[in-house]
Amino acid sequence: MSANGMWTRMGASGSSVVIAPKTISKEMEERMRVCIEAFMKKAKPDQAKSLKLVRQHVEKSLSLSLTHHKDVLKRLMHGILQRGQAVTTQPEVPVRPEITIAKTKATWWKQDERREALLMGSHRLFQFAVEHPECGLDAIQTFCDLSSTVNDPELHQLLTAFARQLGSGYVGQDLLPEWTLHTQPSPLQVLDCVSSMYTLERIGVQHSRSADLRSFLDHGSSLYSPEVLYIAMRHTSI
């Protein structure tokens, strides 16, 4: 028996693995909660919700076997996800780089200057999106479009990271609260849902109303003709 009251056994790799007793103490549960929350803050949204990955991280970090305590793990994960502390934190704004190449008419079009201009503009757009969340989806769309056109691996990685950081703020949020459950959405709400769903799915984030929209389209697609949806779209652009 170890000093903290846990039984140990020799693992397959030769290392000592701590086996949890029939019940987990409040102290150990708090350590598990802190460990889970730290993992969720660093992991991608889909990884943060994976019971398997979270369990592996906790067992490795705390040398703790959770074979008989999956219910505790699920309860702690559910509590953290409900509070939204781990997956909906505001993205940190990175330090904005400074342009070091002189802006001359003769050289500004060249590749190095264009690359640095794109780098500078990307940081400014990300900071603007963080300060103005209502523009977040538009910024994500822009980052995704740019990442599909650049050939520079570093720029591609940066643009993708910015898009995913902004997208993490939409995990667990109801993006269309005005569309109440079990009601028929308006043409404009259908268009808004389709547009935002497309944007989020480009970075692997599931839209909060995707199931509702698919159900509506499967059973009520004839309610709105293409003409009605087009008119609704035209009104939003005026």
PDB file of C-alpha atoms in Angstrom:
ATOM      1  CA  MET A   1       0.000   0.000   0.000  1.00  0.00           C
ATOM      2  CA  SER A   2       1.353   3.460  -0.894  1.00  0.00           C
ATOM      3  CA  ALA A   3       1.618   6.428   1.447  1.00  0.00           C
ATOM      4  CA  ASN A   4      -1.684   7.947   0.341  1.00  0.00           C
ATOM      5  CA  GLY A   5      -3.642   4.799   1.055  1.00  0.00           C
ATOM      6  CA  MET A   6      -3.820   3.538  -2.530  1.00  0.00           C
ATOM      7  CA  TRP A   7      -2.985  -0.012  -3.496  1.00  0.00           C
ATOM      8  CA  THR A   8      -0.298  -0.403  -6.153  1.00  0.00           C
ATOM      9  CA  ARG A   9       0.574  -3.109  -8.637  1.00  0.00           C
ATOM     10  CA  MET A  10       3.239  -3.595 -11.289  1.00  0.00           C
ATOM     11  CA  GLY A  11       2.031  -2.522 -14.746  1.00  0.00           C
ATOM     12  CA  ALA A  12       2.855  -4.200 -18.043  1.00  0.00           C
ATOM     13  CA  SER A  13       5.653  -1.705 -18.697  1.00  0.00           C
ATOM     14  CA  GLY A  14       7.230  -2.375 -15.322  1.00  0.00           C
ATOM     15  CA  SER A  15       6.023   0.858 -13.751  1.00  0.00           C
ATOM     16  CA  SER A  16       3.941   1.026 -10.599  1.00  0.00           C
ATOM     17  CA  VAL A  17       0.251   1.689 -11.282  1.00  0.00           C
ATOM     18  CA  VAL A  18      -1.938   3.000  -8.477  1.00  0.00           C
ATOM     19  CA  ILE A  19      -5.251   1.173  -8.092  1.00  0.00           C
ATOM     20  CA  ALA A  20      -8.156   3.175  -6.732  1.00  0.00           C
ATOM     21  CA  PRO A  21     -10.084   1.698  -3.789  1.00  0.00           C
ATOM     22  CA  LYS A  22     -13.821   1.088  -3.876  1.00  0.00           C
ATOM     23  CA  THR A  23     -14.479   4.739  -3.105  1.00  0.00           C
ATOM     24  CA  ILE A  24     -12.565   7.870  -4.141  1.00  0.00           C
ATOM     25  CA  SER A  25     -11.837  10.480  -1.497  1.00  0.00           C
ATOM     26  CA  LYS A  26     -12.854  14.105  -1.894  1.00  0.00           C
ATOM     27  CA  GLU A  27      -9.185  15.044  -2.115  1.00  0.00           C
ATOM     28  CA  MET A  28      -8.551  12.627  -4.973  1.00  0.00           C
ATOM     29  CA  GLU A  29     -11.752  13.728  -6.711  1.00  0.00           C
ATOM     30  CA  GLU A  30     -10.586  17.343  -6.573  1.00  0.00           C
ATOM     31  CA  ARG A  31      -7.220  16.350  -8.063  1.00  0.00           C
ATOM     32  CA  MET A  32      -9.061  14.544 -10.851  1.00  0.00           C
ATOM     33  CA  ARG A  33     -11.235  17.585 -11.517  1.00  0.00           C
ATOM     34  CA  VAL A  34      -8.218  19.896 -11.789  1.00  0.00           C
ATOM     35  CA  CYS A  35      -6.465  17.411 -14.073  1.00  0.00           C
ATOM     36  CA  ILE A  36      -9.516  17.053 -16.341  1.00  0.00           C
ATOM     37  CA  GLU A  37     -10.061  20.789 -16.573  1.00  0.00           C
ATOM     38  CA  ALA A  38      -6.410  21.409 -17.462  1.00  0.00           C
ATOM     39  CA  PHE A  39      -6.627  18.817 -20.248  1.00  0.00           C
ATOM     40  CA  MET A  40      -9.854  20.286 -21.657  1.00  0.00           C
ATOM     41  CA  LYS A  41      -8.381  23.781 -21.807  1.00  0.00           C
ATOM     42  CA  LYS A  42      -5.481  22.585 -23.969  1.00  0.00           C
ATOM     43  CA  ALA A  43      -7.277  19.959 -26.081  1.00  0.00           C
ATOM     44  CA  LYS A  44      -9.338  20.476 -29.213  1.00  0.00           C
ATOM     45  CA  PRO A  45     -13.127  20.665 -28.661  1.00  0.00           C
ATOM     46  CA  ASP A  46     -13.735  17.125 -29.914  1.00  0.00           C
ATOM     47  CA  GLN A  47     -10.873  15.726 -27.819  1.00  0.00           C
ATOM     48  CA  ALA A  48     -12.076  17.560 -24.713  1.00  0.00           C
ATOM     49  CA  LYS A  49     -15.363  15.634 -24.874  1.00  0.00           C
ATOM     50  CA  SER A  50     -13.757  12.222 -25.452  1.00  0.00           C
ATOM     51  CA  LEU A  51     -14.197  10.035 -22.371  1.00  0.00           C
ATOM     52  CA  LYS A  52     -11.414   7.735 -23.558  1.00  0.00           C
ATOM     53  CA  LEU A  53      -8.831  10.501 -24.039  1.00  0.00           C
ATOM     54  CA  VAL A  54      -9.716  12.253 -20.783  1.00  0.00           C
ATOM     55  CA  ARG A  55      -9.508   8.978 -18.875  1.00  0.00           C
ATOM     56  CA  GLN A  56      -6.099   8.163 -20.371  1.00  0.00           C
ATOM     57  CA  HIS A  57      -4.801  11.600 -19.411  1.00  0.00           C
ATOM     58  CA  VAL A  58      -6.050  11.365 -15.816  1.00  0.00           C
ATOM     59  CA  GLU A  59      -4.709   7.846 -15.330  1.00  0.00           C
ATOM     60  CA  LYS A  60      -1.307   8.817 -16.706  1.00  0.00           C
ATOM     61  CA  SER A  61      -1.064  12.110 -14.799  1.00  0.00           C
ATOM     62  CA  LEU A  62      -2.242  10.795 -11.421  1.00  0.00           C
ATOM     63  CA  SER A  63      -1.081   7.157 -11.744  1.00  0.00           C
ATOM     64  CA  LEU A  64      -4.665   6.228 -11.029  1.00  0.00           C
ATOM     65  CA  SER A  65      -6.728   3.366 -12.414  1.00  0.00           C
ATOM     66  CA  LEU A  66     -10.303   4.396 -13.202  1.00  0.00           C
ATOM     67  CA  THR A  67     -11.521   0.982 -14.293  1.00  0.00           C
ATOM     68  CA  HIS A  68     -14.137   0.902 -11.537  1.00  0.00           C
ATOM     69  CA  HIS A  69     -14.760   4.648 -11.354  1.00  0.00           C
ATOM     70  CA  LYS A  70     -15.927   5.649 -14.816  1.00  0.00           C
ATOM     71  CA  ASP A  71     -19.071   7.136 -13.274  1.00  0.00           C
ATOM     72  CA  VAL A  72     -16.961   9.577 -11.250  1.00  0.00           C
ATOM     73  CA  LEU A  73     -15.030  10.567 -14.366  1.00  0.00           C
ATOM     74  CA  LYS A  74     -18.240  11.124 -16.334  1.00  0.00           C
ATOM     75  CA  ARG A  75     -19.736  13.222 -13.537  1.00  0.00           C
ATOM     76  CA  LEU A  76     -16.664  15.444 -13.296  1.00  0.00           C
ATOM     77  CA  MET A  77     -16.487  15.869 -17.076  1.00  0.00           C
ATOM     78  CA  HIS A  78     -20.176  16.735 -17.249  1.00  0.00           C
ATOM     79  CA  GLY A  79     -19.828  19.334 -14.509  1.00  0.00           C
ATOM     80  CA  ILE A  80     -16.893  21.038 -16.206  1.00  0.00           C
ATOM     81  CA  LEU A  81     -18.573  21.051 -19.612  1.00  0.00           C
ATOM     82  CA  GLN A  82     -21.774  22.436 -18.090  1.00  0.00           C
ATOM     83  CA  ARG A  83     -19.901  25.331 -16.521  1.00  0.00           C
ATOM     84  CA  GLY A  84     -18.124  25.921 -19.800  1.00  0.00           C
ATOM     85  CA  GLN A  85     -14.884  26.830 -18.035  1.00  0.00           C
ATOM     86  CA  ALA A  86     -12.737  24.510 -20.098  1.00  0.00           C
ATOM     87  CA  VAL A  87     -14.039  24.775 -23.639  1.00  0.00           C
ATOM     88  CA  THR A  88     -15.582  28.227 -23.951  1.00  0.00           C
ATOM     89  CA  THR A  89     -12.855  30.415 -22.493  1.00  0.00           C
ATOM     90  CA  GLN A  90     -12.104  33.567 -24.447  1.00  0.00           C
ATOM     91  CA  PRO A  91      -9.170  33.043 -26.809  1.00  0.00           C
ATOM     92  CA  GLU A  92      -5.940  34.710 -25.807  1.00  0.00           C
ATOM     93  CA  VAL A  93      -4.864  37.481 -28.139  1.00  0.00           C
ATOM     94  CA  PRO A  94      -1.310  36.776 -29.341  1.00  0.00           C
ATOM     95  CA  VAL A  95       1.316  39.487 -29.494  1.00  0.00           C
ATOM     96  CA  ARG A  96       0.883  41.394 -32.728  1.00  0.00           C
ATOM     97  CA  PRO A  97       4.026  41.388 -34.903  1.00  0.00           C
ATOM     98  CA  GLU A  98       5.459  44.584 -36.283  1.00  0.00           C
ATOM     99  CA  ILE A  99       6.153  45.117 -39.982  1.00  0.00           C
ATOM    100  CA  THR A 100       9.905  45.431 -40.506  1.00  0.00           C
ATOM    101  CA  ILE A 101      10.059  45.724 -44.307  1.00  0.00           C
ATOM    102  CA  ALA A 102       9.913  49.219 -45.758  1.00  0.00           C
ATOM    103  CA  LYS A 103       6.742  50.044 -47.670  1.00  0.00           C
ATOM    104  CA  THR A 104       8.146  51.193 -50.995  1.00  0.00           C
ATOM    105  CA  LYS A 105       6.194  51.285 -54.229  1.00  0.00           C
ATOM    106  CA  ALA A 106       8.901  49.279 -55.970  1.00  0.00           C
ATOM    107  CA  THR A 107       8.978  46.297 -53.587  1.00  0.00           C
ATOM    108  CA  TRP A 108       5.671  46.126 -51.710  1.00  0.00           C
ATOM    109  CA  TRP A 109       4.143  43.635 -54.147  1.00  0.00           C
ATOM    110  CA  LYS A 110       6.938  41.085 -53.701  1.00  0.00           C
ATOM    111  CA  GLN A 111       6.470  37.770 -51.912  1.00  0.00           C
ATOM    112  CA  ASP A 112       8.238  38.579 -48.625  1.00  0.00           C
ATOM    113  CA  GLU A 113       6.382  41.844 -48.204  1.00  0.00           C
ATOM    114  CA  ARG A 114       3.038  40.260 -49.073  1.00  0.00           C
ATOM    115  CA  ARG A 115       3.664  37.458 -46.579  1.00  0.00           C
ATOM    116  CA  GLU A 116       4.422  39.892 -43.774  1.00  0.00           C
ATOM    117  CA  ALA A 117       1.376  41.980 -44.653  1.00  0.00           C
ATOM    118  CA  LEU A 118      -0.836  38.875 -44.458  1.00  0.00           C
ATOM    119  CA  LEU A 119       0.740  37.941 -41.124  1.00  0.00           C
ATOM    120  CA  MET A 120       0.089  41.401 -39.720  1.00  0.00           C
ATOM    121  CA  GLY A 121      -3.454  41.526 -41.058  1.00  0.00           C
ATOM    122  CA  SER A 122      -4.283  38.093 -39.641  1.00  0.00           C
ATOM    123  CA  HIS A 123      -3.271  39.141 -36.129  1.00  0.00           C
ATOM    124  CA  ARG A 124      -5.323  42.319 -36.409  1.00  0.00           C
ATOM    125  CA  LEU A 125      -8.375  40.447 -37.666  1.00  0.00           C
ATOM    126  CA  PHE A 126      -8.106  37.891 -34.847  1.00  0.00           C
ATOM    127  CA  GLN A 127      -7.829  40.624 -32.220  1.00  0.00           C
ATOM    128  CA  PHE A 128     -10.815  42.444 -33.736  1.00  0.00           C
ATOM    129  CA  ALA A 129     -12.904  39.238 -33.678  1.00  0.00           C
ATOM    130  CA  VAL A 130     -12.043  38.645 -30.009  1.00  0.00           C
ATOM    131  CA  GLU A 131     -13.066  42.193 -29.123  1.00  0.00           C
ATOM    132  CA  HIS A 132     -16.237  41.981 -31.269  1.00  0.00           C
ATOM    133  CA  PRO A 133     -17.718  38.453 -30.851  1.00  0.00           C
ATOM    134  CA  GLU A 134     -20.616  39.314 -33.156  1.00  0.00           C
ATOM    135  CA  CYS A 135     -18.092  39.225 -36.027  1.00  0.00           C
ATOM    136  CA  GLY A 136     -16.544  35.906 -34.968  1.00  0.00           C
ATOM    137  CA  LEU A 137     -18.199  33.719 -37.606  1.00  0.00           C
ATOM    138  CA  ASP A 138     -17.209  36.117 -40.392  1.00  0.00           C
ATOM    139  CA  ALA A 139     -13.614  36.074 -39.155  1.00  0.00           C
ATOM    140  CA  ILE A 140     -13.590  32.261 -39.027  1.00  0.00           C
ATOM    141  CA  GLN A 141     -14.869  32.155 -42.604  1.00  0.00           C
ATOM    142  CA  THR A 142     -12.118  34.566 -43.683  1.00  0.00           C
ATOM    143  CA  PHE A 143      -9.374  32.561 -41.976  1.00  0.00           C
ATOM    144  CA  CYS A 144     -10.627  29.336 -43.573  1.00  0.00           C
ATOM    145  CA  ASP A 145     -10.753  30.923 -47.027  1.00  0.00           C
ATOM    146  CA  LEU A 146      -7.237  32.330 -46.673  1.00  0.00           C
ATOM    147  CA  SER A 147      -5.788  29.064 -45.361  1.00  0.00           C
ATOM    148  CA  SER A 148      -7.009  27.274 -48.479  1.00  0.00           C
ATOM    149  CA  THR A 149      -5.112  29.670 -50.760  1.00  0.00           C
ATOM    150  CA  VAL A 150      -1.710  30.162 -49.086  1.00  0.00           C
ATOM    151  CA  ASN A 151       1.233  27.885 -49.817  1.00  0.00           C
ATOM    152  CA  ASP A 152       3.269  28.878 -46.772  1.00  0.00           C
ATOM    153  CA  PRO A 153       3.009  26.094 -44.111  1.00  0.00           C
ATOM    154  CA  GLU A 154       3.590  28.528 -41.237  1.00  0.00           C
ATOM    155  CA  LEU A 155       0.890  30.912 -42.434  1.00  0.00           C
ATOM    156  CA  HIS A 156      -1.503  28.026 -43.069  1.00  0.00           C
ATOM    157  CA  GLN A 157      -0.950  26.754 -39.523  1.00  0.00           C
ATOM    158  CA  LEU A 158      -1.461  30.238 -38.066  1.00  0.00           C
ATOM    159  CA  LEU A 159      -4.690  30.869 -39.988  1.00  0.00           C
ATOM    160  CA  THR A 160      -6.055  27.458 -39.013  1.00  0.00           C
ATOM    161  CA  ALA A 161      -5.140  28.035 -35.359  1.00  0.00           C
ATOM    162  CA  PHE A 162      -6.894  31.421 -35.330  1.00  0.00           C
ATOM    163  CA  ALA A 163     -10.049  29.909 -36.848  1.00  0.00           C
ATOM    164  CA  ARG A 164     -10.116  27.051 -34.325  1.00  0.00           C
ATOM    165  CA  GLN A 165      -9.466  29.352 -31.372  1.00  0.00           C
ATOM    166  CA  LEU A 166     -12.415  31.526 -32.338  1.00  0.00           C
ATOM    167  CA  GLY A 167     -14.533  28.443 -33.023  1.00  0.00           C
ATOM    168  CA  SER A 168     -13.895  27.053 -29.542  1.00  0.00           C
ATOM    169  CA  GLY A 169     -15.915  29.932 -28.142  1.00  0.00           C
ATOM    170  CA  TYR A 170     -19.060  28.616 -29.867  1.00  0.00           C
ATOM    171  CA  VAL A 171     -18.918  25.139 -28.336  1.00  0.00           C
ATOM    172  CA  GLY A 172     -22.017  24.573 -26.217  1.00  0.00           C
ATOM    173  CA  GLN A 173     -23.584  27.941 -27.128  1.00  0.00           C
ATOM    174  CA  ASP A 174     -27.047  28.294 -28.624  1.00  0.00           C
ATOM    175  CA  LEU A 175     -26.342  30.288 -31.773  1.00  0.00           C
ATOM    176  CA  LEU A 176     -30.030  30.844 -32.544  1.00  0.00           C
ATOM    177  CA  PRO A 177     -31.790  31.491 -29.214  1.00  0.00           C
ATOM    178  CA  GLU A 178     -34.620  33.262 -31.047  1.00  0.00           C
ATOM    179  CA  TRP A 179     -35.528  29.950 -32.698  1.00  0.00           C
ATOM    180  CA  THR A 180     -37.335  28.310 -29.801  1.00  0.00           C
ATOM    181  CA  LEU A 181     -37.535  24.549 -29.572  1.00  0.00           C
ATOM    182  CA  HIS A 182     -40.422  22.700 -31.231  1.00  0.00           C
ATOM    183  CA  THR A 183     -41.338  25.725 -33.351  1.00  0.00           C
ATOM    184  CA  GLN A 184     -41.059  26.386 -37.061  1.00  0.00           C
ATOM    185  CA  PRO A 185     -38.064  28.586 -37.965  1.00  0.00           C
ATOM    186  CA  SER A 186     -38.503  31.593 -40.208  1.00  0.00           C
ATOM    187  CA  PRO A 187     -36.824  31.675 -43.638  1.00  0.00           C
ATOM    188  CA  LEU A 188     -34.174  34.030 -42.267  1.00  0.00           C
ATOM    189  CA  GLN A 189     -33.483  31.722 -39.315  1.00  0.00           C
ATOM    190  CA  VAL A 190     -33.051  28.803 -41.710  1.00  0.00           C
ATOM    191  CA  LEU A 191     -30.514  30.783 -43.742  1.00  0.00           C
ATOM    192  CA  ASP A 192     -28.645  31.936 -40.620  1.00  0.00           C
ATOM    193  CA  CYS A 193     -28.470  28.381 -39.322  1.00  0.00           C
ATOM    194  CA  VAL A 194     -27.217  26.961 -42.630  1.00  0.00           C
ATOM    195  CA  SER A 195     -24.588  29.687 -42.961  1.00  0.00           C
ATOM    196  CA  SER A 196     -23.225  29.393 -39.411  1.00  0.00           C
ATOM    197  CA  MET A 197     -23.346  25.582 -39.543  1.00  0.00           C
ATOM    198  CA  TYR A 198     -21.249  25.561 -42.721  1.00  0.00           C
ATOM    199  CA  THR A 199     -18.698  27.911 -41.152  1.00  0.00           C
ATOM    200  CA  LEU A 200     -18.305  25.913 -37.934  1.00  0.00           C
ATOM    201  CA  GLU A 201     -18.137  22.550 -39.676  1.00  0.00           C
ATOM    202  CA  ARG A 202     -15.143  23.817 -41.663  1.00  0.00           C
ATOM    203  CA  ILE A 203     -13.163  23.762 -38.406  1.00  0.00           C
ATOM    204  CA  GLY A 204     -14.745  20.623 -36.970  1.00  0.00           C
ATOM    205  CA  VAL A 205     -17.160  22.289 -34.526  1.00  0.00           C
ATOM    206  CA  GLN A 206     -20.727  21.011 -34.363  1.00  0.00           C
ATOM    207  CA  HIS A 207     -23.469  23.616 -34.549  1.00  0.00           C
ATOM    208  CA  SER A 208     -25.791  23.665 -31.528  1.00  0.00           C
ATOM    209  CA  ARG A 209     -28.893  23.512 -33.752  1.00  0.00           C
ATOM    210  CA  SER A 210     -27.665  21.145 -36.468  1.00  0.00           C
ATOM    211  CA  ALA A 211     -29.997  18.338 -35.381  1.00  0.00           C
ATOM    212  CA  ASP A 212     -32.991  20.709 -35.283  1.00  0.00           C
ATOM    213  CA  LEU A 213     -32.215  22.066 -38.742  1.00  0.00           C
ATOM    214  CA  ARG A 214     -31.785  18.620 -40.291  1.00  0.00           C
ATOM    215  CA  SER A 215     -35.045  17.484 -38.723  1.00  0.00           C
ATOM    216  CA  PHE A 216     -36.839  20.527 -40.106  1.00  0.00           C
ATOM    217  CA  LEU A 217     -35.405  20.084 -43.601  1.00  0.00           C
ATOM    218  CA  ASP A 218     -36.248  16.376 -43.603  1.00  0.00           C
ATOM    219  CA  HIS A 219     -39.871  16.942 -42.656  1.00  0.00           C
ATOM    220  CA  GLY A 220     -40.621  20.468 -43.761  1.00  0.00           C
ATOM    221  CA  SER A 221     -38.429  21.283 -46.738  1.00  0.00           C
ATOM    222  CA  SER A 222     -41.481  22.113 -48.841  1.00  0.00           C
ATOM    223  CA  LEU A 223     -42.551  24.916 -46.465  1.00  0.00           C
ATOM    224  CA  TYR A 224     -40.107  27.409 -48.001  1.00  0.00           C
ATOM    225  CA  SER A 225     -39.473  27.520 -51.711  1.00  0.00           C
ATOM    226  CA  PRO A 226     -36.129  28.666 -53.145  1.00  0.00           C
ATOM    227  CA  GLU A 227     -37.833  31.934 -54.076  1.00  0.00           C
ATOM    228  CA  VAL A 228     -38.885  32.602 -50.474  1.00  0.00           C
ATOM    229  CA  LEU A 229     -35.383  31.882 -49.182  1.00  0.00           C
ATOM    230  CA  TYR A 230     -33.869  34.093 -51.884  1.00  0.00           C
ATOM    231  CA  ILE A 231     -36.148  36.993 -50.944  1.00  0.00           C
ATOM    232  CA  ALA A 232     -35.201  36.571 -47.272  1.00  0.00           C
ATOM    233  CA  MET A 233     -31.523  36.617 -48.218  1.00  0.00           C
ATOM    234  CA  ARG A 234     -31.999  39.759 -50.312  1.00  0.00           C
ATOM    235  CA  HIS A 235     -33.660  41.559 -47.394  1.00  0.00           C
ATOM    236  CA  THR A 236     -30.691  40.822 -45.128  1.00  0.00           C
ATOM    237  CA  SER A 237     -28.243  42.317 -47.626  1.00  0.00           C
ATOM    238  CA  ILE A 238     -30.137  45.578 -48.088  1.00  0.00           C
TER     239      ILE A 238
END
